[in-house]
Coordinates of C-alpha atoms and ligand atoms in Angstrom, one line a residue:
X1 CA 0.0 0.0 0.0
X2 CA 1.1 3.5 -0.6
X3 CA 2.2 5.5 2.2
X4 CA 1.3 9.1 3.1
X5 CA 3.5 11.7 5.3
X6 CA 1.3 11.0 7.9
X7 CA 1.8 7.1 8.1
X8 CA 5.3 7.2 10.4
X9 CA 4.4 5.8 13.6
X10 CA 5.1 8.3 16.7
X11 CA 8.0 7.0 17.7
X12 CA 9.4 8.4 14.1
X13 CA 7.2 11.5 13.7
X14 CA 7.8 12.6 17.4
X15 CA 9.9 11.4 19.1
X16 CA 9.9 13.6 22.1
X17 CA 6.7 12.9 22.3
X18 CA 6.9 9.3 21.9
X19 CA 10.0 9.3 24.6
X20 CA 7.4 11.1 27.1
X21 CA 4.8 8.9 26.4
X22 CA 7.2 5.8 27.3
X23 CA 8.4 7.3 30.6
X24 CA 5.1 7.9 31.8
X25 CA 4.4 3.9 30.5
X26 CA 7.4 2.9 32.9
X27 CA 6.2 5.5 36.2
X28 CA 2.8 3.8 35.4
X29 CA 4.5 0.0 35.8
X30 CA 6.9 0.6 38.5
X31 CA 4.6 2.4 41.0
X32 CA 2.0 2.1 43.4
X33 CA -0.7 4.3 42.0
X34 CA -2.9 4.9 45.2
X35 CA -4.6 7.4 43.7
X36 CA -8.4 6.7 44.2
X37 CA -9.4 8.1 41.2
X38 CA -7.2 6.4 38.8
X39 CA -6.8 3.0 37.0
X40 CA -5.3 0.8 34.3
X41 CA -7.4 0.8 31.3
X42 CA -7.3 -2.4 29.3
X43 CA -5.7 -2.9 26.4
X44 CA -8.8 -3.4 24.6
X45 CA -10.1 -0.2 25.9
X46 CA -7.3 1.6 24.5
X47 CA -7.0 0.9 21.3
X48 CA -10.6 2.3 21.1
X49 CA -9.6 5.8 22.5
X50 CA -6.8 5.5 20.3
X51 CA -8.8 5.3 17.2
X52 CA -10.1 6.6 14.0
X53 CA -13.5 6.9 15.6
X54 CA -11.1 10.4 16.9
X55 CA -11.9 11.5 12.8
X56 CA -15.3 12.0 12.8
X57 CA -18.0 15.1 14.0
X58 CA -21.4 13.5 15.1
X59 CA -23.4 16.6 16.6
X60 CA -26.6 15.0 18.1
X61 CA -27.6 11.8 18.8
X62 CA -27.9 8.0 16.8
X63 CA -30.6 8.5 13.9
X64 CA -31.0 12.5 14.5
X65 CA -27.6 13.9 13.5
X66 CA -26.4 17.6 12.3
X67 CA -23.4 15.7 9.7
X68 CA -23.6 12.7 7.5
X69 CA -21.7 9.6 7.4
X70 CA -22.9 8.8 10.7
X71 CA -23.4 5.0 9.5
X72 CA -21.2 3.4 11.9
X73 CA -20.9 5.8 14.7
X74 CA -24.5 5.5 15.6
X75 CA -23.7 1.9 16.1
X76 CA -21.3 2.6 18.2
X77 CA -23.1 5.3 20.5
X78 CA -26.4 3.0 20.2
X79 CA -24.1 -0.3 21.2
X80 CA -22.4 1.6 24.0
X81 CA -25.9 2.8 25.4
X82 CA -27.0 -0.5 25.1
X83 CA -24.6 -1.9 27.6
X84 CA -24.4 0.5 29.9
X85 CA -28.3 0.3 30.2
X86 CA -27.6 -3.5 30.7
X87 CA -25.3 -3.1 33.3
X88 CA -27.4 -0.7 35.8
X89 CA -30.7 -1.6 34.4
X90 CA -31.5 1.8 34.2
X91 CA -34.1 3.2 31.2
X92 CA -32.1 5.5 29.7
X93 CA -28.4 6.7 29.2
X94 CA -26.3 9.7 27.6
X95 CA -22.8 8.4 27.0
X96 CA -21.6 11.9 25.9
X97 CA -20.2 13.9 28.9
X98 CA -16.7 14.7 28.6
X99 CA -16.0 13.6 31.8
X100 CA -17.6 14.2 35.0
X101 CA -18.0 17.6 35.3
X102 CA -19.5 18.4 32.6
X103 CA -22.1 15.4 33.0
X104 CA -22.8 17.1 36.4
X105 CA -23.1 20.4 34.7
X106 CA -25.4 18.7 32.4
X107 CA -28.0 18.1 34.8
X108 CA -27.9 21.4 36.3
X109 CA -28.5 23.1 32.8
X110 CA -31.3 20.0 32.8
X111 CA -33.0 21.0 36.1
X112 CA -32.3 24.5 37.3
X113 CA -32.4 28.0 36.8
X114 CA -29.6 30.4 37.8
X115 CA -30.2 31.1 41.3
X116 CA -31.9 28.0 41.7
X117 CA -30.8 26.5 45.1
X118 CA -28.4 23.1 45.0
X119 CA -27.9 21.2 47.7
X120 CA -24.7 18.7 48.0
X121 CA -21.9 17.5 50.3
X122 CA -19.3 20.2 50.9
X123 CA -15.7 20.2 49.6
X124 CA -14.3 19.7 53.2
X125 CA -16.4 17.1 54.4
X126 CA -15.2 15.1 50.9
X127 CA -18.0 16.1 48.1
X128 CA -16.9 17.0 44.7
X129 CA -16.4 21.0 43.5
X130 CA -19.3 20.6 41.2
X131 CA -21.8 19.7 44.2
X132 CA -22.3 23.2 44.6
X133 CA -18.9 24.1 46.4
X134 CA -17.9 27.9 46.0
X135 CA -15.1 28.3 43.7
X136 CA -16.8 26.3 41.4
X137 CA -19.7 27.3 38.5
X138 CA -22.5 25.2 40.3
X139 CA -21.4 27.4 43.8
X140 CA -21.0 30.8 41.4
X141 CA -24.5 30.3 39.6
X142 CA -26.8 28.5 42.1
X143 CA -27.1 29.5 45.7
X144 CA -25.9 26.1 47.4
X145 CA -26.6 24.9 50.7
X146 CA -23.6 22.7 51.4
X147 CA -24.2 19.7 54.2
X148 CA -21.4 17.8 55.9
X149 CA -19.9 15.1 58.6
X150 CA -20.6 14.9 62.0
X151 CA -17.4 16.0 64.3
X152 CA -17.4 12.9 66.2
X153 CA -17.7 10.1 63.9
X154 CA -16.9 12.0 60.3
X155 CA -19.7 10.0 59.0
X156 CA -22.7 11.8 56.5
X157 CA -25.2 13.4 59.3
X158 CA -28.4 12.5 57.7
X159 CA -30.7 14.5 60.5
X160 CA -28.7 18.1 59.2
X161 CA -29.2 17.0 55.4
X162 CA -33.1 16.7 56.5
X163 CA -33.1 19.6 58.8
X164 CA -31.2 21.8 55.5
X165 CA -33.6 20.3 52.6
X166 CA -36.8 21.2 54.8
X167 CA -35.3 25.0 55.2
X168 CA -33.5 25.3 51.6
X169 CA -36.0 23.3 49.5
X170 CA -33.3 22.2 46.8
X171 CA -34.1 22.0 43.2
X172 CA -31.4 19.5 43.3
X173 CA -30.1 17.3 45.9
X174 CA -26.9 15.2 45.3
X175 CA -25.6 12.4 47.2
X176 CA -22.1 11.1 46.1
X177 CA -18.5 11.7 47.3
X178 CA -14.5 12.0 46.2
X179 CA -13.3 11.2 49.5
X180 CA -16.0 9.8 51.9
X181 CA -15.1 6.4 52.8
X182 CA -18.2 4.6 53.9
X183 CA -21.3 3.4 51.7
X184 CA -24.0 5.9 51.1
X185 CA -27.4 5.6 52.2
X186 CA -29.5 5.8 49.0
X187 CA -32.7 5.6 50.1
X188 CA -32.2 7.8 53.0
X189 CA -31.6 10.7 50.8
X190 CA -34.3 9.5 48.5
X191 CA -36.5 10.0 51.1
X192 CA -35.5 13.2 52.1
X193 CA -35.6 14.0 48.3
X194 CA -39.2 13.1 47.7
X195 CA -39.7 15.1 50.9
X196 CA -38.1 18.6 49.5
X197 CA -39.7 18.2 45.8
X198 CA -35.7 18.2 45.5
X199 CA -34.6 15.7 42.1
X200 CA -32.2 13.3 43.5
X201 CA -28.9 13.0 42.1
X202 CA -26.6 10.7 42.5
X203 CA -22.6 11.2 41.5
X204 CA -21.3 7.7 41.5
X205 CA -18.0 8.3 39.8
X206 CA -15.7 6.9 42.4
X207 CA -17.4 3.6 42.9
X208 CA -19.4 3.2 39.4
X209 CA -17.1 -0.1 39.2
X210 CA -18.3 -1.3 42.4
X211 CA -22.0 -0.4 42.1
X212 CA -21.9 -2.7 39.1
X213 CA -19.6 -5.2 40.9
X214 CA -22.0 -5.4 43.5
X215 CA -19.5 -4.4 46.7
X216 CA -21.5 -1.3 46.7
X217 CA -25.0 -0.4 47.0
X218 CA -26.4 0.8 43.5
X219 CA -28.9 4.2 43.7
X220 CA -31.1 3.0 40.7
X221 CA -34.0 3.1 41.3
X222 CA -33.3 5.6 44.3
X223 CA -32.2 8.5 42.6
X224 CA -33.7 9.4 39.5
X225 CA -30.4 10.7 37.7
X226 CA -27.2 8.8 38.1
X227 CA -24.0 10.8 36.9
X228 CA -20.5 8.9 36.7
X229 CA -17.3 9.4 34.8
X230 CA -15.5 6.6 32.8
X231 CA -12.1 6.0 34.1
X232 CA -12.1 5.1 37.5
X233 CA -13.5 1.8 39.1
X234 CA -15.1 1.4 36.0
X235 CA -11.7 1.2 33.9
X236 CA -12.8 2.9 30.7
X237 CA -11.9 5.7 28.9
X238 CA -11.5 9.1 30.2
X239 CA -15.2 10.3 29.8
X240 CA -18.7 10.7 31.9
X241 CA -22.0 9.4 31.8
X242 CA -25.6 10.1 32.8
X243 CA -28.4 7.2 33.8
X244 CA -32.0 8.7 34.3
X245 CA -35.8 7.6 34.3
X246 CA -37.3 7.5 31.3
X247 CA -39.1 10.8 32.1
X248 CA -36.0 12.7 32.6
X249 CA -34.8 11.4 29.3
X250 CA -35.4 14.1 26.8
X251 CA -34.4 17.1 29.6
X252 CA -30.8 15.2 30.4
X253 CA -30.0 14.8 26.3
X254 CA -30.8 18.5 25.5
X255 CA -29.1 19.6 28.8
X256 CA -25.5 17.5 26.8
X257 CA -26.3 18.5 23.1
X258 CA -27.2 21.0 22.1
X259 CA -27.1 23.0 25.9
X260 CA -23.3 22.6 26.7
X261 CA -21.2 20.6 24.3
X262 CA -20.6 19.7 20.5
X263 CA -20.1 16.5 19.2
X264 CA -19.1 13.5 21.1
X265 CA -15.8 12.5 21.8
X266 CA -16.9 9.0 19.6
X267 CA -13.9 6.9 20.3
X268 CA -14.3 7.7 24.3
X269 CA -17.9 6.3 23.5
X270 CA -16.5 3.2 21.3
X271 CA -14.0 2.7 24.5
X272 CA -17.4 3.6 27.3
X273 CA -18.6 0.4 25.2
X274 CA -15.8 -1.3 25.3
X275 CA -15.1 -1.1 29.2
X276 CA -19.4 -1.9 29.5
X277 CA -18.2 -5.1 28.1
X278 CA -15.5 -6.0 30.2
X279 CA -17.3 -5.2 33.3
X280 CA -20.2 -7.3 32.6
X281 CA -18.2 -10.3 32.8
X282 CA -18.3 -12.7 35.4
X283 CA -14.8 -11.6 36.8
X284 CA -15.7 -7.6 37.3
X285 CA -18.0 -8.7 40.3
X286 CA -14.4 -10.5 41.7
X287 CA -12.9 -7.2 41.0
X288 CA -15.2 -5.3 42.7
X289 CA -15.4 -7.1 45.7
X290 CA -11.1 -7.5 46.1
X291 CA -11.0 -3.6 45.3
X292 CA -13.3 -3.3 48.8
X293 CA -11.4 -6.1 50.5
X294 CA -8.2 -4.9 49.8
X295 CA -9.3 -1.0 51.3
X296 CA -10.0 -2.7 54.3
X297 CA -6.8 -4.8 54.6
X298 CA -5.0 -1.2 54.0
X299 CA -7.1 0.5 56.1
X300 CA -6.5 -2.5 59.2
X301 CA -2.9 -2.1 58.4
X302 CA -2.1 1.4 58.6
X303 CA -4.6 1.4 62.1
X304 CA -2.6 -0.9 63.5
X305 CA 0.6 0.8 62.7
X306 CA -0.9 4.4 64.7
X307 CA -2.5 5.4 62.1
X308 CA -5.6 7.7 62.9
X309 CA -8.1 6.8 59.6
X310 CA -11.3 9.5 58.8
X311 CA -14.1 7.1 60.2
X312 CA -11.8 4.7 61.4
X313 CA -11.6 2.6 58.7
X314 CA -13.5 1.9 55.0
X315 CA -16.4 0.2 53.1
X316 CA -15.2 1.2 49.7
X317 CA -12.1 1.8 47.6
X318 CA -10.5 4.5 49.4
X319 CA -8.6 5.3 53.0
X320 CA -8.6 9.1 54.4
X321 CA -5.9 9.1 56.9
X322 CA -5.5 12.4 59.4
X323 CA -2.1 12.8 59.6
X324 CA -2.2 15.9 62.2
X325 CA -1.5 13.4 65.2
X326 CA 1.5 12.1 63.8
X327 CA 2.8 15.9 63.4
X328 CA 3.3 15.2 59.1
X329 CA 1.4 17.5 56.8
X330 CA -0.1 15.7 54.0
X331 CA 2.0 17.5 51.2
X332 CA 5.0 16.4 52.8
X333 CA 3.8 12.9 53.1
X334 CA 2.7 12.2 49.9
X335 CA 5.9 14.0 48.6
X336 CA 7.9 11.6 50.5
X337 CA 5.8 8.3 49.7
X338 CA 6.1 9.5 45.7
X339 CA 9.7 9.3 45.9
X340 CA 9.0 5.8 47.4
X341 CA 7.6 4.5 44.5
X342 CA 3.7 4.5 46.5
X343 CA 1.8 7.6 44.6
X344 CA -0.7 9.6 46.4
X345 CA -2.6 12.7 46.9
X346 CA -2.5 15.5 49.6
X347 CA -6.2 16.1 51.0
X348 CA -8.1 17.6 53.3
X349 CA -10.0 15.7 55.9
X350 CA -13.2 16.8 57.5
X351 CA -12.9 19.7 60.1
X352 CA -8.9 20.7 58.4
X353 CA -7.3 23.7 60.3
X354 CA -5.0 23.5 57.7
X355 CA -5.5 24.9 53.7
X356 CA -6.4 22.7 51.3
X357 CA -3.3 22.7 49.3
X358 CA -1.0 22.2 52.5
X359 CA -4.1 20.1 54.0
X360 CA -3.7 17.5 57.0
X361 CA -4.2 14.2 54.8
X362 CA -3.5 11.8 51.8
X363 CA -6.0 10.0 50.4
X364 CA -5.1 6.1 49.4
X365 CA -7.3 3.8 46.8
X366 CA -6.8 0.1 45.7
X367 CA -8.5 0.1 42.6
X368 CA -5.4 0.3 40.3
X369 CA -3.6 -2.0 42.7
X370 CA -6.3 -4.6 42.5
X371 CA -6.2 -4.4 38.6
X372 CA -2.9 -5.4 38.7
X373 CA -3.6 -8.5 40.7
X374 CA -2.3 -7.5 44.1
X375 CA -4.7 -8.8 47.0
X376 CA -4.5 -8.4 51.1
X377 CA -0.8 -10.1 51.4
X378 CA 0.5 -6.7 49.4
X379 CA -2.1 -4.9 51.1
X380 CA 0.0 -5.4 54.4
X381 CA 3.3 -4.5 52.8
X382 CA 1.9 -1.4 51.4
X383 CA 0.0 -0.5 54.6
X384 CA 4.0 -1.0 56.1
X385 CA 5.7 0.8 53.6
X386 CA 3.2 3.9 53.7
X387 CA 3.5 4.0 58.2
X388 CA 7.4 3.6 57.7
X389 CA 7.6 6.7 55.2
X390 CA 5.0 9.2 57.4
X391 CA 7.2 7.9 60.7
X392 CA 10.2 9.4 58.3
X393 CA 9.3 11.5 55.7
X394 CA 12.5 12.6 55.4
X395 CA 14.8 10.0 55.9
X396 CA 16.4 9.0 52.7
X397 CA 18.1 5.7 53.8
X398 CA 14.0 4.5 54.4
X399 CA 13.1 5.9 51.1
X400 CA 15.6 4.1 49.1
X401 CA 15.2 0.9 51.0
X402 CA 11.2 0.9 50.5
X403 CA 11.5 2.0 47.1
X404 CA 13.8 -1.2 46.5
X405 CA 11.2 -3.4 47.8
X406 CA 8.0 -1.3 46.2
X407 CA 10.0 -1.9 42.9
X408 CA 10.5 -5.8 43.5
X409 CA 6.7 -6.2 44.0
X410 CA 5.6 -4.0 41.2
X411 CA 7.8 -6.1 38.5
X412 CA 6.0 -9.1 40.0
X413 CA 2.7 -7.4 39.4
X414 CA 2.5 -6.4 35.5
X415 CA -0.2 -3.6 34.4
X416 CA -2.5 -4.3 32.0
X417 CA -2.8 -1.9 28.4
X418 CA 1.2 -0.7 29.4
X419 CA 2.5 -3.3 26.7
X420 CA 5.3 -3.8 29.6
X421 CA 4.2 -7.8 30.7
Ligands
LIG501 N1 -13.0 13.2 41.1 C1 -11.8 13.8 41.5 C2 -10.9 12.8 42.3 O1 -11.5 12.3 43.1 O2 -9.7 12.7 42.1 C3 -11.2 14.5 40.5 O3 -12.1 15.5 40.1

């Protein structure tokens, strides 16, 4: 076949680029990524966002499109829908959301005027920005009413989300988290919901993976819109998503296209299907249920090495640990664990005298572990390694000796979709 001037592969073309692109591949195999938030995509899910489906414009939706040639695309989009309504058995899904923010921005435009009063979790207490919280748009545009943690047990306080609803009367009330790390009471808030004449929604991009998995509770059926992103315990592409009841249907697709964004991203959506596929096999459920197992392992671990953990412990994917009694910021924690080889984030935990970019906490998740195979045996190494480098953040002899043995496990442990196994 001829070749163009566009057919060199990257590595020729670019090869700064392509250098870049195989450093990151190597961080991504020979580290911990405890992230909560992130994952190994497959392979197969990949090669989908890597694709020519990038090449074409599909403004609108399958059968009712602003551009021609749309014959395989609404396949695609109709094949991804299809599986994602399979997997929650939800009546409807919109597989077009960039990610998750604008899928929660989606339902805003869907639901509210400005002004309009939003209630959600606060920042601080461990909700998302776009649940109302100040420096964000849905805190700028709508008046929000932000509830929050008890003091005593950091756990949701479901009497001052009532007692808030009944005084603020919500157009929307959402119930989902980025760093809460117990199960949420669905039908709690669904009560209080119906109560208000608030819609309920719920922002299940954390644990999308385990609601399908089973290891978590799912709100269908409980909230009548479900938002999520793509690429965290549900191991797709980067990308969002929004579930509704059928009666919701037509305001949550105008709210996407044409109210706040062009045409679909269509290989995410190819890759959305893609990842749909993989999680409705029998193994996802295993998955699901080791990413939870593994948290508490972690969580067990780091308690028993002095640890002090937000709620004491976890029923998810995630560990918040309050590092103020151990006298360690979080920055200079997770600085310290990076150069370690474990990768985490800096966070705030509920009640922070601290800022939230020098905040008092790092936030751990096993998801990306679990992918990789690792089960409760590494689960105690880790919870070791992560109470050896807070009790010496700055001790280099520790760092290079845990990043020795964090590098031994990791080659024993190969990532999926990095094309190093
Ligand atoms: N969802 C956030 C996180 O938890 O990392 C990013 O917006």
């Amino acid at each position: 076949m001829a070749s163009t001037p566009f057919d060199p592969p990257l590595a020729i073309r670019d090869p700064d680029m392509a250098r870049l692109i195989d450093d990151e591949r190597v961080r991504q195999h020979q580290k911990l990524r405890m992230i909560p938030s992130e994952n190994y995509a497959s392979r197969a899910v990949l090669e989908a966002t890597g694709s020519v489906l990038n090449n074409k414009y599909s403004e609108g939706y399958a059968g009712k499109r602003y551009y021609e040639g749309q014959q395989i695309i609404d396949v695609v989009e109709r094949l991804a829908i299809d599986r994602v309504k399979a997997l929650f058995g939800v009546d409807h899904v919109n597989v077009q959301p960039y990610s998750g923010s604008p899928a929660n921005l989606a339902v805003y435009l869907a639901f509210c005027n400005p002004g309009d009063v939003v209630m959600g979790m606060g920042l601080p207490a461990g909700g998302h920005l776009t649940h109302g919280w100040s420096v964000s748009i849905t805190g700028k545009y709508f008046r929000s009413v932000a509830y929050g943690v008890r003091r005593d047990d950091h756990r949701i306080d479901l009497d001052e989300v009532r007692r808030l609803a009944r005084e603020s009367k919500p157009k929307i009330l959402w119930v989902g988290a980025t760093a809460y790390p117990r199960t949420l009471d669905y039908a709690a808030f669904a009560e209080i919901a119906r109560e208000v004449g608030a819609v309920l929604c719920a922002d299940i991009a954390h644990i999308s993976g385990l609601v399908i998995g089973r290891a978590h509770p799912s709100p269908v059926g409980l909230a009548e819109v479900v938002t999520s992103t793509t690429h965290k315990t549900f191991r797709g592409p980067r990308g969002g998503m929004i579930l509704c009841d059928a009666k919701h249907a037509s305001a949550i697709d105008k709210a996407v296209f044409p109210g706040l964004q062009g045409g679909p991203h269509n290989s995410n959506t190819a890759a959305i299907a893609v990842a749909a596929h993989e999680a409705a096999q029998p193994e996802f459920g295993a998955y699901a249920h080791q990413v939870v197992a593994n948290a508490k392992t972690l969580a067990e671990g780091l308690v028993a090495r002095g640890l002090s953990l937000v709620t004491g412990g976890t029923d998810n994917h995630l560990v918040l640990a309050d590092l103020s009694p151990k006298g360690v910021p979080g920055k200079v924690a997770a600085r310290a664990l990076d150069r370690a080889g474990v990768v985490v984030n800096y966070n705030s935990v509920p009640f922070d005298t601290r800022k939230p970019f020098d905040p008092s906490g790092i936030r751990l998740g096993t998801p990306a572990l679990t992918t990789r195979g690792m089960r409760e045996a590494e689960m105690s190494r880790v919870a070791e390694w992560i109470a050896r480098i807070v009790d010496h953040p700055e001790d280099e002899a520790t760092i290079e000796r845990t990043r020795g043995e964090v590098a031994e496990v990791c080659a024993s442990f190969p990532a999926p979709g990095l094309g190093l196994d």
